[in-house]
XYZ file of C-alpha atoms in Angstrom:
651
model
C 2.053 11.466 -12.616
C -0.576 14.141 -13.272
C -4.288 14.452 -13.828
C -5.652 15.248 -17.285
C -7.316 18.648 -17.547
C -11.129 18.364 -17.517
C -12.935 18.866 -20.820
C -15.856 20.548 -19.019
C -16.595 21.873 -15.535
C -20.196 21.557 -14.390
C -21.481 24.582 -12.419
C -21.989 22.455 -9.305
C -19.754 21.581 -6.345
C -19.268 18.125 -4.889
C -20.594 19.264 -1.505
C -23.756 20.621 -3.144
C -24.259 17.336 -4.989
C -23.815 15.380 -1.755
C -26.516 17.445 -0.108
C -28.827 16.615 -2.983
C -28.039 12.900 -2.696
C -28.468 12.789 1.084
C -31.465 10.520 1.722
C -31.933 12.039 5.179
C -33.621 15.066 3.579
C -36.365 15.370 1.024
C -35.390 16.306 -2.500
C -37.370 19.532 -2.199
C -35.381 20.547 0.891
C -32.065 19.635 -0.763
C -32.819 21.703 -3.870
C -34.259 24.755 -2.099
C -31.046 26.806 -2.087
C -29.835 25.933 -5.594
C -29.864 28.391 -8.475
C -30.732 27.877 -12.122
C -27.188 26.876 -13.318
C -26.862 24.290 -10.532
C -30.270 22.809 -11.265
C -29.363 22.696 -14.951
C -26.173 20.826 -14.049
C -28.255 18.270 -12.151
C -30.483 17.845 -15.203
C -27.388 17.189 -17.303
C -26.047 14.674 -14.771
C -29.295 12.763 -14.878
C -29.239 12.604 -18.674
C -25.583 11.542 -18.989
C -26.317 7.786 -19.305
C -28.288 8.481 -22.487
C -26.034 11.138 -24.047
C -22.578 9.968 -22.910
C -21.827 8.353 -26.280
C -21.912 11.805 -27.909
C -18.929 13.075 -25.864
C -18.155 16.194 -23.787
C -18.739 18.751 -26.574
C -22.325 17.579 -26.963
C -22.719 17.528 -23.157
C -21.662 21.182 -23.004
C -24.281 22.118 -25.609
C -26.946 20.322 -23.580
C -25.796 22.151 -20.449
C -25.849 25.517 -22.196
C -29.422 24.964 -23.417
C -30.500 23.697 -19.989
C -29.130 26.826 -18.282
C -30.849 29.041 -20.841
C -34.166 27.237 -20.324
C -33.808 27.351 -16.527
C -33.060 31.085 -16.543
C -36.086 31.680 -18.750
C -38.260 29.616 -16.401
C -37.136 31.725 -13.426
C -37.798 34.997 -15.274
C -41.226 33.803 -16.351
C -42.528 31.855 -13.333
C -40.103 32.505 -10.493
C -37.407 30.365 -8.850
C -39.922 28.354 -6.797
C -41.521 27.074 -9.998
C -38.126 25.936 -11.313
C -37.420 24.061 -8.079
C -40.842 22.397 -8.208
C -40.114 21.272 -11.757
C -36.705 19.927 -10.699
C -38.252 17.981 -7.796
C -40.636 16.323 -10.256
C -37.907 15.571 -12.797
C -34.875 14.515 -10.774
C -34.192 11.057 -9.410
C -31.332 10.364 -6.981
C -30.521 6.940 -8.415
C -30.220 8.435 -11.903
C -28.075 11.283 -10.560
C -25.677 8.778 -9.004
C -25.520 6.876 -12.275
C -24.727 10.094 -14.136
C -22.107 11.106 -11.585
C -20.307 7.784 -12.077
C -19.872 8.642 -15.778
C -18.040 11.944 -15.219
C -14.550 10.376 -15.391
C -15.356 8.598 -18.665
C -16.268 11.912 -20.303
C -13.510 13.992 -18.690
C -16.101 16.105 -16.861
C -15.490 17.608 -13.420
C -17.381 19.398 -10.679
C -16.182 22.745 -9.320
C -14.800 23.239 -5.859
C -16.876 25.314 -3.438
C -14.913 28.520 -4.011
C -15.213 28.292 -7.800
C -18.920 27.518 -7.540
C -19.545 30.531 -5.290
C -17.798 32.942 -7.683
C -20.092 31.903 -10.580
C -17.481 32.787 -13.201
C -18.997 30.153 -15.468
C -21.596 32.737 -16.544
C -21.239 35.789 -18.771
C -22.224 39.250 -17.551
C -25.616 38.581 -19.193
C -26.101 35.465 -17.070
C -25.544 32.967 -19.884
C -23.127 30.034 -20.063
C -19.522 31.130 -20.722
C -17.790 28.490 -22.848
C -14.392 30.030 -22.080
C -14.670 29.176 -18.397
C -12.984 25.798 -18.809
C -9.771 27.355 -20.143
C -9.714 29.892 -17.308
C -10.202 27.208 -14.659
C -7.477 25.052 -16.196
C -5.096 28.017 -16.473
C -5.603 28.899 -12.792
C -5.096 25.284 -11.844
C -1.802 25.290 -13.752
C -0.697 28.400 -11.854
C -1.107 26.448 -8.615
C 0.847 23.465 -9.940
C 4.583 23.320 -10.549
C 5.714 22.526 -14.074
C 8.869 20.442 -13.920
C 11.443 19.184 -16.358
C 11.802 15.424 -16.028
C 15.138 13.643 -16.575
C 13.682 12.262 -19.815
C 13.517 15.831 -21.152
C 9.718 16.102 -21.057
C 7.760 18.542 -18.911
C 4.835 17.745 -16.657
C 2.667 19.336 -13.983
C 2.681 18.223 -10.358
C -0.609 18.078 -8.486
C -1.404 20.917 -6.097
C -0.403 18.862 -3.050
C 2.815 17.733 -4.708
C 3.548 21.315 -5.729
C 3.268 22.630 -2.159
C 5.775 20.052 -0.940
C 8.088 20.540 -3.921
C 8.248 24.303 -3.382
C 8.735 23.933 0.368
C 11.679 21.575 -0.069
C 13.183 23.768 -2.767
C 13.046 26.749 -0.382
C 14.259 24.806 2.693
C 16.297 21.959 1.277
C 18.485 21.555 4.360
C 15.613 20.840 6.765
C 14.098 17.495 7.706
C 10.671 16.692 6.262
C 8.339 13.691 6.328
C 5.498 13.258 3.821
C 2.603 10.954 4.695
C 1.163 10.101 1.302
C -1.721 7.740 0.669
C -1.392 5.034 -1.956
C -1.563 6.255 -5.547
C -0.900 9.913 -4.689
C 2.316 10.020 -6.714
C 5.008 9.751 -4.025
C 7.476 8.082 -6.408
C 6.780 10.746 -9.019
C 7.345 13.445 -6.401
C 10.681 11.851 -5.470
C 11.845 12.015 -9.082
C 10.856 15.674 -9.152
C 12.754 16.398 -5.942
C 15.889 14.697 -7.219
C 15.756 17.039 -10.179
C 15.715 20.118 -7.957
C 18.509 18.844 -5.650
C 21.061 18.973 -8.453
C 23.815 20.551 -6.367
C 23.493 18.033 -3.545
C 24.835 14.492 -3.128
C 21.660 12.575 -2.422
C 21.628 9.144 -0.827
C 18.408 7.413 -1.940
C 17.491 4.593 0.436
C 15.078 1.706 0.021
C 14.702 -1.756 1.483
C 14.740 -3.711 -1.798
C 16.789 -3.434 -4.985
C 13.668 -3.828 -7.134
C 12.169 -0.819 -5.373
C 15.244 1.284 -6.124
C 15.206 0.166 -9.748
C 11.558 1.159 -10.192
C 11.978 4.404 -8.294
C 14.983 5.607 -10.307
C 13.968 4.292 -13.735
C 15.049 6.762 -16.419
C 17.184 8.799 -14.001
C 20.672 7.602 -14.931
C 21.514 11.173 -16.014
C 21.649 12.377 -12.414
C 25.203 11.742 -11.175
C 24.465 13.288 -7.781
C 22.116 10.427 -6.876
C 23.462 7.422 -4.943
C 20.929 4.559 -4.602
C 21.488 2.146 -1.716
C 19.654 -0.607 0.100
C 19.581 -0.257 3.899
C 21.860 -3.258 4.407
C 24.363 -1.919 1.841
C 24.443 1.406 3.687
C 25.135 -0.444 6.940
C 28.257 -1.926 5.339
C 29.405 1.557 4.263
C 29.147 2.764 7.859
C 31.495 0.094 9.229
C 34.736 1.777 10.407
C 37.739 1.311 8.157
C 39.704 -0.256 11.006
C 38.740 -3.940 10.847
C 40.905 -5.086 13.726
C 37.666 -5.484 15.681
C 36.552 -9.067 14.809
C 32.850 -8.143 14.839
C 33.417 -5.287 12.376
C 35.456 -7.631 10.194
C 32.640 -10.200 10.158
C 29.938 -7.623 9.418
C 31.979 -6.222 6.536
C 31.979 -9.540 4.669
C 30.007 -9.150 1.417
C 28.112 -12.430 1.654
C 26.400 -14.594 4.225
C 24.530 -17.874 3.934
C 21.026 -17.303 2.550
C 19.360 -20.321 4.150
C 18.414 -20.233 7.841
C 20.197 -22.675 10.097
C 18.041 -25.624 11.250
C 16.526 -25.525 14.716
C 18.390 -28.716 15.662
C 21.729 -27.004 15.058
C 20.776 -24.056 17.261
C 19.499 -26.420 19.950
C 22.709 -28.446 19.937
C 25.194 -25.575 19.946
C 23.365 -23.417 22.465
C 22.523 -26.358 24.686
C 18.778 -25.712 24.669
C 16.826 -28.294 26.691
C 13.119 -28.810 27.149
C 11.497 -27.064 30.103
C 8.621 -28.392 32.192
C 6.059 -27.141 29.671
C 7.921 -26.597 26.375
C 9.905 -28.780 24.032
C 13.363 -27.643 22.938
C 11.931 -26.991 19.453
C 9.286 -24.687 20.925
C 11.914 -22.814 22.917
C 14.175 -22.195 19.927
C 11.253 -20.623 18.040
C 10.765 -18.181 20.929
C 14.522 -17.538 21.144
C 14.737 -16.679 17.432
C 11.699 -14.380 17.692
C 13.191 -12.644 20.728
C 16.434 -11.871 18.890
C 14.475 -10.554 15.908
C 12.353 -8.350 18.190
C 15.505 -6.947 19.796
C 17.054 -6.183 16.398
C 13.955 -4.261 15.317
C 13.724 -2.291 18.570
C 15.491 0.850 19.666
C 16.730 -0.728 22.887
C 20.377 -1.031 23.890
C 20.003 -4.318 25.808
C 18.034 -7.495 25.310
C 15.386 -8.015 28.000
C 11.933 -9.485 28.655
C 10.205 -6.801 26.590
C 11.627 -8.453 23.462
C 9.966 -11.799 24.109
C 6.950 -11.686 21.743
C 3.728 -10.918 23.602
C 2.040 -14.075 22.290
C 4.635 -16.108 24.225
C 5.440 -13.856 27.181
C 2.153 -14.357 29.020
C 2.476 -18.163 28.883
C 6.022 -18.404 30.265
C 6.908 -18.659 33.933
C 9.747 -16.579 35.349
C 12.327 -19.367 35.082
C 11.486 -20.054 31.428
C 11.685 -16.349 30.624
C 15.178 -16.194 32.071
C 16.084 -19.280 30.035
C 14.784 -17.702 26.825
C 16.726 -14.488 27.456
C 19.910 -16.432 28.198
C 19.735 -18.380 24.949
C 18.625 -15.298 22.954
C 21.673 -13.417 24.209
C 23.879 -16.371 23.221
C 22.352 -16.483 19.734
C 22.807 -12.710 19.266
C 26.485 -12.926 20.228
C 26.923 -15.982 17.966
C 25.553 -13.979 15.021
C 28.059 -11.208 15.688
C 30.984 -13.502 16.435
C 30.424 -17.258 15.909
C 31.931 -19.424 18.674
C 33.067 -22.186 16.294
C 33.474 -23.081 12.617
C 30.537 -25.473 12.614
C 28.068 -22.952 14.072
C 27.878 -19.878 11.827
C 24.472 -18.150 12.131
C 23.983 -16.003 9.011
C 24.346 -12.227 9.258
C 21.313 -10.391 7.875
C 20.792 -6.740 7.060
C 18.811 -6.187 10.252
C 21.771 -7.458 12.299
C 24.181 -4.998 10.664
C 21.765 -2.095 11.075
C 21.124 -2.936 14.741
C 24.853 -3.114 15.463
C 25.431 0.190 13.650
C 22.722 1.830 15.784
C 24.149 0.355 18.980
C 27.625 1.626 18.108
C 26.359 5.084 17.103
C 27.718 4.902 13.558
C 26.720 7.738 11.237
C 25.923 7.957 7.557
C 29.128 8.950 5.718
C 29.579 12.719 5.380
C 30.133 12.436 1.626
C 26.332 12.454 1.317
C 24.617 15.822 1.894
C 20.983 14.656 1.812
C 19.090 11.437 2.450
C 15.866 10.676 0.605
C 13.798 7.651 1.637
C 10.821 6.065 -0.073
C 8.438 3.791 1.869
C 9.587 5.218 5.181
C 6.777 3.240 6.836
C 9.007 0.137 6.626
C 11.883 1.671 8.594
C 12.734 -0.067 11.844
C 13.697 1.854 14.960
C 17.472 1.224 14.592
C 17.460 2.781 11.107
C 15.584 5.802 12.448
C 18.171 6.096 15.226
C 20.930 6.154 12.612
C 19.104 8.832 10.623
C 18.505 10.947 13.726
C 22.165 10.698 14.696
C 23.555 11.560 11.249
C 24.217 15.113 10.027
C 22.332 14.991 6.714
C 18.938 16.540 6.002
C 16.476 13.653 5.658
C 13.444 13.790 3.377
C 11.210 10.768 3.884
C 8.026 9.703 2.147
C 5.770 6.902 3.261
C 2.283 5.701 4.052
C 1.651 4.358 7.531
C -1.221 2.226 6.207
C 1.164 0.274 3.981
C 3.163 -1.098 6.902
C 2.204 -4.773 6.811
C 3.132 -5.270 10.475
C 0.371 -2.806 11.314
C 2.092 0.064 13.121
C 5.186 1.757 11.669
C 7.868 3.445 13.731
C 7.668 7.235 13.770
C 10.358 9.803 13.057
C 11.122 12.346 15.784
C 8.603 15.089 16.573
C 10.940 17.854 15.412
C 10.468 16.723 11.803
C 7.996 18.752 9.734
C 5.017 16.627 8.708
C 3.055 17.036 5.483
C 0.277 14.948 3.928
C -0.727 14.039 0.363
C -4.243 12.598 0.197
C -5.497 13.010 -3.389
C -5.016 9.940 -5.573
C -4.020 10.236 -9.203
C -4.418 6.488 -9.785
C -7.857 5.505 -8.489
C -11.348 6.872 -9.009
C -13.722 8.286 -6.431
C -15.671 5.059 -5.929
C -12.622 3.662 -4.163
C -13.130 6.249 -1.409
C -16.033 4.110 -0.168
C -13.599 1.263 0.583
C -10.364 3.047 1.501
C -11.794 5.589 3.955
C -13.488 2.989 6.203
C -10.178 1.074 6.314
C -8.349 4.259 7.323
C -11.034 5.119 9.858
C -10.975 1.700 11.542
C -7.192 1.239 11.442
C -5.365 2.397 14.612
C -3.057 4.641 12.557
C -2.651 8.349 13.333
C -3.486 9.974 9.970
C -7.237 10.340 9.513
C -7.478 12.824 6.667
C -9.841 11.446 4.005
C -8.489 9.664 0.971
C -9.654 11.484 -2.186
C -10.173 9.608 -5.435
C -9.370 11.138 -8.793
C -12.607 12.659 -10.156
C -11.313 12.236 -13.714
C -10.597 8.544 -13.302
C -13.071 5.671 -13.136
C -12.489 2.675 -10.876
C -15.239 0.060 -10.973
C -15.999 -2.032 -7.855
C -17.191 -5.602 -8.524
C -18.328 -7.932 -5.708
C -18.345 -11.733 -5.955
C -19.887 -14.539 -3.868
C -17.530 -17.380 -4.803
C -13.889 -16.916 -5.855
C -13.079 -17.705 -9.458
C -10.642 -16.525 -12.103
C -11.873 -13.161 -13.465
C -13.196 -12.887 -17.016
C -11.026 -9.844 -17.710
C -7.269 -9.373 -17.136
C -6.425 -8.869 -13.470
C -3.739 -9.245 -10.838
C -4.851 -11.804 -8.241
C -3.496 -10.820 -4.820
C -3.070 -13.297 -1.966
C -1.919 -12.919 1.630
C 0.356 -15.958 2.110
C 2.427 -18.546 0.255
C -0.310 -21.165 0.552
C -2.587 -18.873 -1.423
C 0.187 -18.269 -3.942
C 0.603 -22.029 -4.461
C -3.153 -22.588 -4.715
C -3.925 -19.821 -7.213
C -0.896 -20.617 -9.374
C -2.302 -24.109 -9.714
C -5.816 -22.787 -10.401
C -4.615 -20.579 -13.235
C -2.470 -23.335 -14.746
C -5.332 -25.838 -14.502
C -7.419 -23.496 -16.667
C -4.632 -23.370 -19.264
C -3.873 -19.700 -18.567
C -0.472 -18.028 -18.774
C 0.250 -15.567 -15.976
C 2.959 -13.340 -14.568
C 4.258 -14.347 -11.149
C 4.793 -11.132 -9.189
C 6.552 -12.870 -6.306
C 9.813 -14.828 -6.330
C 9.660 -17.826 -8.667
C 12.638 -19.408 -6.928
C 11.116 -19.089 -3.458
C 7.716 -20.403 -4.549
C 9.259 -23.397 -6.335
C 11.311 -24.183 -3.219
C 8.161 -23.932 -1.094
C 6.145 -26.265 -3.348
C 8.996 -28.774 -3.623
C 9.493 -28.757 0.149
C 5.774 -29.363 0.735
C 5.767 -32.319 -1.651
C 8.923 -33.856 -0.159
C 7.845 -33.261 3.441
C 4.470 -34.921 2.904
C 5.773 -37.838 0.847
C 9.132 -38.586 2.424
C 9.385 -36.540 5.616
C 12.332 -34.594 4.160
C 13.394 -31.514 6.099
C 12.135 -28.320 4.302
C 14.514 -25.540 3.251
C 11.998 -22.713 2.781
C 12.044 -20.108 5.549
C 8.313 -20.395 6.322
C 8.308 -24.144 6.987
C 11.925 -25.181 7.585
C 11.399 -25.851 11.295
C 8.728 -28.532 10.728
C 10.145 -32.063 10.763
C 6.911 -33.779 9.723
C 3.771 -33.036 7.747
C 1.725 -33.796 10.852
C 3.513 -31.058 12.812
C 2.926 -28.588 9.965
C -0.744 -29.589 9.718
C -1.185 -29.011 13.439
C 0.303 -25.529 13.148
C -1.820 -24.628 10.098
C -5.074 -26.259 11.156
C -6.928 -22.926 10.967
C -5.462 -21.876 7.603
C -8.000 -22.618 4.818
C -5.322 -22.243 2.126
C -3.246 -24.968 3.769
C -6.296 -27.221 4.021
C -6.925 -26.950 0.277
C -3.269 -27.633 -0.562
C -3.277 -30.604 1.815
C -6.239 -32.140 -0.013
C -4.535 -31.556 -3.364
C -1.322 -33.267 -2.223
C -3.340 -36.097 -0.751
C -4.736 -36.786 -4.226
C -1.208 -37.290 -5.574
C -0.097 -33.834 -6.722
C 3.639 -34.051 -7.422
C 6.706 -32.368 -8.868
C 5.693 -33.102 -12.465
C 2.397 -31.257 -11.885
C 4.266 -28.238 -10.562
C 6.597 -28.310 -13.585
C 3.551 -27.960 -15.844
C 2.389 -25.014 -13.737
C 5.781 -23.299 -13.979
C 5.583 -23.624 -17.765
C 2.628 -21.197 -17.570
C 4.705 -18.418 -16.035
C 5.158 -15.512 -18.436
C 6.026 -11.821 -18.267
C 3.893 -9.912 -18.754
C 0.685 -11.921 -19.003
C -3.050 -11.432 -19.228
C -3.192 -12.375 -15.551
C -0.772 -11.788 -12.686
C -0.426 -13.374 -9.270
C 1.436 -12.168 -6.217
C 1.730 -11.705 -2.474
C 0.577 -8.400 -1.000
C 4.086 -7.681 0.239
C 5.480 -7.926 -3.299
C 3.150 -5.426 -5.016
C 3.295 -2.318 -2.835
C 5.079 -0.353 -5.550
C 2.934 -1.743 -8.376
C -0.394 -0.812 -9.953
C -2.682 -2.823 -12.201
C -5.619 -2.124 -14.467
C -7.649 -4.788 -12.663
C -7.160 -6.339 -9.212
C -8.872 -9.301 -7.558
C -8.677 -9.970 -3.812
C -8.977 -13.552 -2.544
C -11.434 -14.116 0.352
C -8.722 -14.656 2.990
C -7.624 -11.034 2.629
C -11.015 -9.834 3.838
C -11.437 -12.418 6.592
C -8.516 -10.876 8.478
C -10.335 -7.564 9.115
C -13.678 -8.949 10.176
C -12.950 -8.933 13.908
C -11.883 -5.432 15.006
C -10.703 -6.844 18.347
C -8.062 -9.120 16.845
C -4.522 -8.432 18.015
C -3.309 -8.479 14.419
C -6.165 -6.336 13.116
C -3.833 -3.457 12.184
C -1.690 -5.761 10.036
C -4.738 -7.364 8.407
C -6.323 -4.008 7.574
C -3.005 -2.719 6.217
C -2.840 -5.712 3.856
C -6.384 -4.953 2.713
C -5.528 -1.271 2.197
C -2.486 -2.147 0.073
C -4.474 -4.635 -1.988
C -7.427 -2.396 -2.882
C -5.246 0.606 -3.704
C -3.343 -1.304 -6.404
C -6.392 -1.041 -8.710
C -6.635 1.554 -11.465
C -9.836 0.709 -13.336
C -11.403 -2.387 -11.793
C -11.424 -3.885 -8.298
C -12.910 -7.348 -7.724
C -13.593 -8.142 -4.064
C -15.533 -10.665 -1.946
C -19.134 -9.835 -1.054
C -18.068 -10.165 2.576
C -16.131 -6.900 2.190
C -19.387 -5.065 1.516
C -20.757 -6.455 4.783
C -17.645 -5.303 6.658
C -17.970 -1.804 5.192
C -21.595 -1.694 6.310
C -20.553 -2.764 9.815
C -17.897 -0.051 9.973
C -20.453 2.510 8.809
C -22.948 1.318 11.430
C -20.315 1.787 14.133
C -19.970 5.423 13.083
C -16.399 4.988 11.866
C -16.903 6.199 8.306
C -15.320 9.664 8.106
C -16.546 11.235 4.882
C -19.978 12.414 3.725
C -18.678 11.983 0.150
C -19.251 8.258 0.536
C -22.808 8.983 -0.599
C -21.464 9.231 -4.123
C -20.218 5.654 -4.032
C -23.482 3.975 -3.096
């Protein structure tokens, strides 16, 4: 993943342009320190909307003539006269319009150091047409050229190159890379696997689809061993299976469906308390076990009762919850009877491995992890206790729970902030999200100056006119927008699980019509539609689905919708959690994704802003968002949270 070399460098830096565009100062003040070549570059920028169709070669001729005319003006009338002429001629709105066209023409601004050296001029002070090749050649010297497994060569970006060379020189040390979305982390991983040819590299990821995408085209590397976290946990189980818990955890399969609440209630003997029904208690018990499994703690205690429940429980009920949670945890590890077999999940195996101090097998020399932001504390404990050098890459803003666990402080930390996927206009959305999010990394996200990403705002949600991936934040939205697309006679690619969505829709229909117990994990604990409606009374997606079912929507209607699924299609539809390793030419965000970040005081604000961050950074060329997002960005800016002066360019 690399940037295309610019066809022309304008003799102007981005910081100089931002000073010119800053409305806090008069144009005369902003132009006072600029020289003839910089003023000529501004003249060219302003004229780009009218000459863009002629291409970069013509633009360079215009620039050359403008510099010549500006130099002549200075020699004849002095620099003050040239500035006065520029003040009369230039218009900030037109300059912004011209700046937005730079990616389309393959034009780029210089960095401050290049601009100061003025190597774009000949010794006679005229435009040097060979400057572009020199700038590109120097850029190539700062970027590593690598041989990909496919046999082709490519250049890493400067940030990628620094990390690549550091790992090559110190391959046996731990390193963590915080890389923003679209900065080429997956591409960097492929490059690193190429340089670690004499190692035995364990590549870890949470999902098989992620591993498949990450290692596509890399079958020629026999030293690479891809594994899911849960598969690794099985490999760590001691060979001696006389321990019954080890024997159970080593089994290759476990039931996929969750056990009904009634079964847990009956076998654990859960009874209603003074304030809570047995069904309410089992929900808290399940959540407490899950919280324990994701923690780094050795024993289950009150800290694992979710905060949303803890404050409402009296001391006796807390003790009751912990008692039943401990029983459920032990039943998962070693079921007490044949008719009560709680399924063993990956998180259970990993937690047990961390508790027992198991290590990653010594046959692996290195561990490389993508999307490290999803690692739970037990997995980090295993990594810290194992002998291998661990290289992890992640993005804390892509953790959909809001705050990822951190690796130990002794690990070297590096950052990659320059996107190769999205244009600079996206900075105006991404940087306020980063600024307002409670995450630790606050370095500015940098868009690709040679790439154009258009931002389109809408008042009312509708299917886009051009191809796009429609991203939603829950299964209700997935159901709703699948039906919307099908109702318009449109084929689309479902980016989330077809099987899970069909189960969800079928369960909703059967629960509402016949009161049948759902199977889907999100709604299986609801025994009636009324109970589900009470729980989802504040969910607008549920309300719309409820009205649709009330009008008679049934299984035959869903069958017609499923017939519209295709791969790939003009449109795509998916949950945020299912597209974190994907990118699309166009992306549309549904309104509910923006509503979640409106209140900065919300307890789940970090998770909501992370979902928004993931969604907007999937876009390559076009991002379609609710008008309400613009209002949120303005509010963040008014609070003084916006971190970059470069946002002027995106107005």
